[in-house]
Amino acid sequence: MSFDATALANPITRLLRAYDPGHDLPALRLRFGGDLAELGSNEAVLGPSPRALKAMAESLPDVFRYPDPQAGTLKHALAAKWQVDCAAIAFGNGSHELLMLLAQCFADPGTSVVFSQFGFAVFAIATAAAGATPICVTSLPGDHASAPYGHDLDALAAAVRADTRIVYLANPNNPTGTWFDDAELDRFLARVPKTCLVVVDEAYQEFVDAPGTSSAVRLLGRYPNLVVTRTFSKAYALAGLRIGYLLADEGVVGVLERLRESFNVNALAQVAALAALGDVAHLQKVCAWTRHERGWLAGELSARGYRVLPSQTNFLLVDLGGDASGLEKHLFERGVIVRPMAGYGLGHCVRISLGTRSESERLLAALS
Ligand SMILES: *Cc1c(COP(=O)(O)O)cnc(C)c1O
């Protein structure tokens, strides 16, 4: 009898599919001899704080030791930054891991999870991995004035059932770039029962300059069911190190700690994140640059007749109004890599990360 590993997999895993990275970037770098404009992954091209690089270099000889399983020094620094107790913080190997862990700990096949149609892809993956019932709520329409394809918070609140354990929101959202303001979030949280966690993914929050739109962290004291996730991958430019964290009620963190892998955050990530956190000037430089380039590139694309959707992130979603695969291929052949959106059901859009000015100029040249 032949060996069938899939048949041995548990019923939940059997239904899952492996992550599709889209492009094989290492192979493409070889093919283009490194001469690529990589505008597909929302990385901060200004790079990390020099202090983070120095801190890593200094701790390299210690990598024979296991990392601090509590990431205690970093946790203290974050507790001071956010004015919360250390017990309200949990770290992940990227915030991706924390989004998955939340579903693993709080959802199961008897429960449901609510998220937005064009919400971050990991929300649906985390739901499926937990075997929970996904409740995918129709996004705002593409011609919405302030948040095209964005979260419909009224519909999301209305979709929460007695068996719903998690609502995932991203603010701002990837891939749409859209956001909601403090008043909208307040209203939403007041409507969700305490039997349901509200996870606000703030991966791009540092880039926000829209008035009245601040971090949900300020509401943690009022809503014990609120969870805020943050990452060092975007504004801190440490995506390759894989480190993110969440802020939540101590009880929520206590549950997550039961399943968190003890050494999930490596030693280099811990020292680099701590040093990056201390270099406020570098963070401000990255954020100011990002906001400036965002406005500039949006203007350049609009001037060429493209419909650029509003963004508070380090990427722009461009709505072509028709199939985008031809444009993607055109750019690809010129060494400009953007993120195809068909997998999100937005096959008429492309998502373009803010690259260096010369990468953006290469994009614009390839478009003309
Ligand atoms: C990039 C991104 C993250 C960050 O993921 P990490 O695992 O921390 O690198 C989280 N949420 C959203 C919406 C993102 O776009």
Coordinates of C-alpha atoms and ligand atoms in Angstrom, one line a residue:
M1 CA 0.0 0.0 0.0
S2 CA 1.3 3.4 -0.9
F3 CA 2.1 6.0 1.8
D4 CA -0.4 8.9 1.9
A5 CA 0.8 11.6 4.3
T6 CA -2.2 13.8 3.6
A7 CA -4.6 11.1 4.8
L8 CA -2.6 11.0 8.1
A9 CA -2.9 14.8 8.6
N10 CA -5.6 15.9 11.0
P11 CA -8.8 17.0 9.4
I12 CA -8.1 20.7 9.9
T13 CA -4.6 20.6 8.4
R14 CA -5.9 18.5 5.5
L15 CA -8.0 21.5 4.3
L16 CA -5.1 24.0 4.4
R17 CA -2.8 25.0 1.6
A18 CA 0.9 26.0 2.0
Y19 CA 1.8 29.7 1.8
D20 CA 2.3 31.0 -1.7
P21 CA 5.1 33.5 -1.7
G22 CA 4.1 34.9 -5.1
H23 CA 7.4 35.5 -6.7
D24 CA 10.6 33.5 -6.0
L25 CA 12.6 36.5 -5.1
P26 CA 16.0 34.8 -4.5
A27 CA 15.7 33.3 -8.0
L28 CA 14.7 36.6 -9.5
R29 CA 17.6 38.4 -7.9
L30 CA 20.0 35.9 -9.5
R31 CA 18.2 36.3 -12.9
F32 CA 18.4 40.1 -12.8
G33 CA 21.9 40.2 -11.2
G34 CA 20.5 42.0 -8.2
D35 CA 19.2 44.8 -10.5
L36 CA 15.6 44.6 -9.3
A37 CA 13.1 47.1 -7.9
E38 CA 11.5 45.1 -5.2
L39 CA 8.2 46.9 -4.5
G40 CA 6.2 43.9 -3.4
S41 CA 6.7 43.4 0.3
N42 CA 6.2 46.8 2.1
E43 CA 9.8 46.8 3.5
A44 CA 11.3 50.0 4.8
V45 CA 14.1 50.7 2.3
L46 CA 15.8 53.3 4.4
G47 CA 16.9 50.4 6.5
P48 CA 17.2 49.9 10.3
S49 CA 18.8 52.1 12.9
P50 CA 22.6 51.9 12.8
R51 CA 22.3 51.3 16.6
A52 CA 20.4 48.1 15.9
L53 CA 23.1 46.8 13.5
K54 CA 25.8 47.7 16.1
A55 CA 23.9 45.9 18.9
M56 CA 23.6 42.8 16.8
A57 CA 27.3 42.8 15.9
E58 CA 28.2 43.1 19.6
S59 CA 26.0 40.1 20.6
L60 CA 27.0 37.8 17.8
P61 CA 29.6 35.9 19.9
D62 CA 26.8 35.0 22.4
V63 CA 24.6 33.2 19.9
F64 CA 25.7 29.8 21.3
R65 CA 23.3 30.7 24.2
Y66 CA 19.6 30.4 24.1
P67 CA 17.8 33.8 24.0
D68 CA 15.9 35.2 27.0
P69 CA 12.5 33.3 26.8
Q70 CA 10.8 36.4 28.3
A71 CA 12.7 39.0 26.2
G72 CA 12.7 40.8 29.6
T73 CA 14.9 43.8 28.8
L74 CA 12.9 44.6 25.7
K75 CA 9.6 44.0 27.5
H76 CA 10.6 46.5 30.1
A77 CA 11.4 49.1 27.5
L78 CA 8.1 48.5 25.7
A79 CA 6.2 48.6 29.0
A80 CA 7.7 52.0 29.7
K81 CA 7.0 53.2 26.2
W82 CA 3.3 52.2 26.3
Q83 CA 2.8 52.8 30.0
V84 CA 1.5 49.3 30.6
D85 CA 2.6 46.4 32.9
C86 CA 5.1 43.9 31.5
A87 CA 2.4 41.2 32.0
A88 CA 0.4 42.9 29.3
I89 CA 3.0 42.2 26.6
A90 CA 3.7 39.1 24.5
F91 CA 6.3 38.7 21.8
G92 CA 6.0 36.8 18.5
N93 CA 8.4 35.6 15.7
G94 CA 6.9 38.4 13.8
S95 CA 3.4 39.7 14.6
H96 CA 2.2 37.0 12.0
E97 CA 2.9 34.4 14.7
L98 CA 0.9 36.2 17.3
L99 CA -2.1 36.6 14.9
M100 CA -2.0 32.8 14.4
L101 CA -1.4 32.1 18.1
L102 CA -4.5 34.2 19.1
A103 CA -6.7 32.0 16.9
Q104 CA -5.1 28.8 18.1
C105 CA -5.7 29.8 21.7
F106 CA -9.2 31.4 21.5
A107 CA -10.9 29.8 18.5
D108 CA -11.7 26.2 17.6
P109 CA -14.2 24.3 15.3
G110 CA -17.1 25.3 17.6
T111 CA -16.5 29.0 17.2
S112 CA -16.4 31.7 14.6
V113 CA -14.0 34.5 13.6
V114 CA -14.9 37.7 11.9
F115 CA -12.7 39.7 9.5
S116 CA -13.1 42.0 6.5
Q117 CA -13.2 40.8 2.9
F118 CA -10.1 42.7 1.9
G119 CA -8.5 42.5 5.3
F120 CA -5.0 41.2 5.8
A121 CA -4.6 37.6 4.4
V122 CA -3.3 36.2 7.7
F123 CA -6.7 36.7 9.3
A124 CA -8.3 34.0 7.1
I125 CA -5.3 31.7 7.4
A126 CA -5.3 31.9 11.2
T127 CA -9.1 31.2 11.3
A128 CA -8.7 28.1 9.0
A129 CA -5.7 26.8 11.0
A130 CA -7.8 26.9 14.1
G131 CA -10.7 25.1 12.3
A132 CA -13.0 28.0 13.2
T133 CA -15.9 29.2 11.0
P134 CA -14.8 32.2 9.0
I135 CA -17.2 35.1 8.8
C136 CA -15.9 37.3 6.0
V137 CA -17.7 40.6 6.0
T138 CA -18.1 42.5 2.7
S139 CA -15.7 45.5 2.5
L140 CA -16.7 49.0 1.8
P141 CA -17.3 49.7 -1.9
G142 CA -14.4 50.6 -4.2
D143 CA -15.8 54.0 -4.8
H144 CA -16.2 54.9 -1.1
A145 CA -15.0 58.4 -0.4
S146 CA -12.6 57.9 2.5
A147 CA -11.9 54.1 2.7
P148 CA -12.4 52.4 -0.7
Y149 CA -12.3 48.6 -0.1
G150 CA -11.8 49.3 3.6
H151 CA -13.3 47.9 6.7
D152 CA -17.0 48.3 7.1
L153 CA -17.0 48.6 10.9
D154 CA -20.8 48.7 11.2
A155 CA -21.2 45.5 9.2
L156 CA -18.3 43.9 11.1
A157 CA -19.9 44.7 14.5
A158 CA -23.2 43.4 13.3
A159 CA -21.6 40.1 12.1
V160 CA -20.3 39.2 15.6
R161 CA -22.3 36.2 17.0
A162 CA -22.5 34.6 20.4
D163 CA -19.9 32.0 19.2
T164 CA -17.5 34.6 17.8
R165 CA -14.2 34.6 19.7
I166 CA -12.2 37.0 17.6
V167 CA -12.7 40.0 15.3
Y168 CA -9.5 40.8 13.3
L169 CA -9.1 44.4 12.1
A170 CA -6.0 46.0 10.6
N171 CA -5.5 49.8 11.0
P172 CA -4.3 50.8 8.6
N173 CA -5.1 47.8 6.5
N174 CA -3.0 45.8 4.1
P175 CA -3.5 45.5 1.1
T176 CA -5.9 48.5 0.9
G177 CA -3.9 51.1 2.8
T178 CA -7.2 52.3 4.3
W179 CA -7.8 53.3 8.0
F180 CA -10.5 54.2 10.5
D181 CA -10.2 56.9 13.1
D182 CA -10.4 56.9 16.9
A183 CA -14.1 57.8 17.1
E184 CA -15.0 54.9 14.7
L185 CA -13.0 52.4 16.7
D186 CA -14.5 53.6 20.0
R187 CA -18.0 53.1 18.6
F188 CA -17.0 49.6 17.3
L189 CA -15.5 48.5 20.6
A190 CA -18.6 49.6 22.5
R191 CA -20.7 47.3 20.3
V192 CA -18.7 44.1 20.6
P193 CA -19.5 41.8 23.6
K194 CA -16.7 40.8 26.0
T195 CA -17.0 37.2 24.8
C196 CA -15.1 38.2 21.7
L197 CA -11.6 39.5 21.4
V198 CA -11.0 42.5 19.1
V199 CA -7.6 42.3 17.6
V200 CA -6.3 45.5 16.0
D201 CA -3.3 44.9 13.9
E202 CA -1.2 48.1 13.8
A203 CA 1.7 47.0 11.6
Y204 CA 1.7 50.4 9.8
Q205 CA 0.5 52.7 12.6
E206 CA 3.8 54.6 12.8
F207 CA 3.2 55.9 9.2
V208 CA -0.2 57.4 10.0
D209 CA -0.6 61.2 9.8
A210 CA -4.4 61.4 9.4
P211 CA -5.9 63.6 12.1
G212 CA -7.8 61.9 14.9
T213 CA -6.2 58.5 14.1
S214 CA -4.0 57.2 17.0
S215 CA -3.0 53.8 18.4
A216 CA -5.7 51.7 20.0
V217 CA -3.3 51.1 22.9
R218 CA -5.0 54.1 24.6
L219 CA -8.2 52.0 24.9
L220 CA -6.7 48.9 26.6
G221 CA -7.7 50.0 30.1
R222 CA -11.3 50.4 29.0
Y223 CA -11.7 47.3 26.9
P224 CA -10.2 44.1 28.4
N225 CA -11.1 42.2 25.2
L226 CA -9.0 44.5 23.1
V227 CA -5.7 43.2 21.7
V228 CA -3.2 45.4 19.8
T229 CA -0.5 43.9 17.6
R230 CA 2.6 45.8 16.6
T231 CA 5.7 44.9 14.6
F232 CA 9.4 45.8 14.1
S233 CA 9.1 44.7 10.5
K234 CA 7.8 47.9 8.9
A235 CA 8.8 51.3 10.4
Y236 CA 11.7 49.8 12.4
A237 CA 12.9 48.1 9.2
L238 CA 13.7 44.8 10.9
A239 CA 11.5 42.4 8.8
G240 CA 14.3 39.9 8.3
L241 CA 14.7 39.4 12.1
R242 CA 11.0 38.4 12.7
I243 CA 9.9 40.2 15.8
G244 CA 6.5 41.6 16.7
Y245 CA 4.5 42.0 19.9
L246 CA 1.0 42.5 21.3
L247 CA -0.5 44.5 24.1
A248 CA -3.5 43.0 25.8
D249 CA -5.2 42.3 29.1
E250 CA -2.9 40.3 31.4
G251 CA -5.4 37.4 31.3
V252 CA -5.2 37.3 27.5
V253 CA -1.4 37.3 27.6
G254 CA -1.5 34.5 30.2
V255 CA -3.5 32.3 27.9
L256 CA -1.2 33.0 25.0
E257 CA 1.9 32.2 27.1
R258 CA 0.6 28.6 27.5
L259 CA 1.1 27.9 23.8
R260 CA 3.8 30.3 22.9
E261 CA 7.1 28.5 21.9
S262 CA 9.5 29.5 24.7
F263 CA 12.4 30.7 22.4
N264 CA 10.2 32.1 19.6
V265 CA 12.1 35.4 19.5
N266 CA 15.8 35.0 18.7
A267 CA 18.6 36.8 20.6
L268 CA 19.6 39.1 17.7
A269 CA 16.1 40.2 17.2
Q270 CA 15.8 41.1 20.9
V271 CA 18.9 43.3 21.0
A272 CA 18.2 44.9 17.6
A273 CA 14.6 45.7 18.6
L274 CA 15.8 47.2 21.9
A275 CA 18.4 49.4 20.2
A276 CA 15.9 50.4 17.4
L277 CA 13.3 51.4 20.0
G278 CA 15.9 53.7 21.6
D279 CA 16.7 55.5 18.3
V280 CA 13.7 57.7 18.1
A281 CA 15.4 60.0 15.6
H282 CA 15.9 57.2 13.1
L283 CA 12.2 56.1 13.4
Q284 CA 11.1 59.7 12.9
K285 CA 13.3 60.0 9.8
V286 CA 11.9 56.8 8.3
C287 CA 8.3 57.9 9.0
A288 CA 8.8 61.4 7.7
W289 CA 10.5 60.1 4.5
T290 CA 7.7 57.5 4.1
R291 CA 4.9 60.1 4.3
H292 CA 6.8 62.4 1.9
E293 CA 7.4 59.7 -0.7
R294 CA 3.8 58.4 -0.3
G295 CA 2.5 61.8 -1.3
W296 CA 5.0 62.3 -4.1
L297 CA 4.5 58.9 -5.7
A298 CA 0.7 59.1 -5.4
G299 CA 0.9 62.5 -7.2
E300 CA 3.2 61.1 -9.9
L301 CA 0.9 58.1 -10.5
S302 CA -2.3 60.3 -10.5
A303 CA -0.7 62.7 -13.0
R304 CA -0.3 59.7 -15.3
G305 CA -4.0 58.9 -15.0
Y306 CA -3.9 56.1 -12.4
R307 CA -6.4 55.9 -9.7
V308 CA -4.4 55.8 -6.5
L309 CA -6.4 54.9 -3.4
P310 CA -5.8 56.8 -0.1
S311 CA -3.1 55.3 2.0
Q312 CA -1.7 55.8 5.5
T313 CA 0.9 53.1 5.0
N314 CA 4.2 52.6 3.1
F315 CA 2.5 51.3 0.0
L316 CA -0.1 52.4 -2.5
L317 CA -2.9 50.4 -3.9
V318 CA -3.6 51.4 -7.5
D319 CA -7.0 50.5 -9.0
L320 CA -6.8 49.9 -12.7
G321 CA -10.5 49.3 -13.1
G322 CA -9.6 46.2 -15.2
D323 CA -7.4 43.1 -15.1
A324 CA -4.0 44.1 -13.7
S325 CA -2.1 41.0 -14.8
G326 CA -0.9 42.6 -18.0
L327 CA 0.6 45.6 -16.2
E328 CA 2.2 43.3 -13.6
K329 CA 3.8 41.3 -16.4
H330 CA 5.0 44.5 -18.2
L331 CA 6.6 45.7 -15.0
F332 CA 8.0 42.3 -14.1
E333 CA 9.8 42.1 -17.5
R334 CA 11.5 45.4 -16.6
G335 CA 12.7 44.2 -13.2
V336 CA 10.0 46.0 -11.2
I337 CA 8.3 43.6 -8.8
V338 CA 4.9 44.7 -7.4
R339 CA 2.4 42.6 -5.4
P340 CA -0.3 41.0 -7.5
M341 CA -3.7 41.3 -5.9
A342 CA -5.7 38.5 -7.6
G343 CA -5.3 36.3 -4.5
Y344 CA -7.1 39.0 -2.5
G345 CA -10.0 39.2 -5.1
L346 CA -8.6 42.5 -6.2
G347 CA -7.3 41.4 -9.6
H348 CA -7.9 44.9 -11.0
C349 CA -5.4 46.4 -8.5
V350 CA -1.7 46.4 -7.9
R351 CA 0.0 47.1 -4.6
I352 CA 3.2 49.1 -4.9
S353 CA 5.5 49.5 -1.9
L354 CA 7.5 52.7 -1.5
G355 CA 11.0 52.0 -2.7
T356 CA 14.0 54.2 -3.0
R357 CA 13.5 57.3 -5.1
S358 CA 15.5 55.6 -7.9
E359 CA 13.3 52.5 -7.7
S360 CA 10.1 54.7 -7.9
E361 CA 11.6 56.5 -10.9
R362 CA 12.3 53.1 -12.5
L363 CA 8.6 52.2 -11.8
L364 CA 7.4 55.4 -13.4
A365 CA 9.7 55.0 -16.4
A366 CA 8.4 51.4 -16.9
L367 CA 4.8 52.8 -16.8
S368 CA 5.3 55.4 -19.5
Ligands
LIG1 C1 3.5 43.3 7.3 C2 2.3 43.1 8.1 C3 2.4 42.5 9.4 C4 3.8 42.3 10.0 O1 4.1 41.0 10.0 P1 5.4 40.5 10.8 O2 5.1 39.0 10.9 O3 5.4 41.2 12.1 O4 6.5 40.8 9.9 C5 1.3 42.4 10.2 N1 0.1 42.8 9.7 C6 0.0 43.4 8.5 C7 -1.4 43.9 8.1 C8 1.1 43.5 7.7 O5 0.9 44.0 6.5

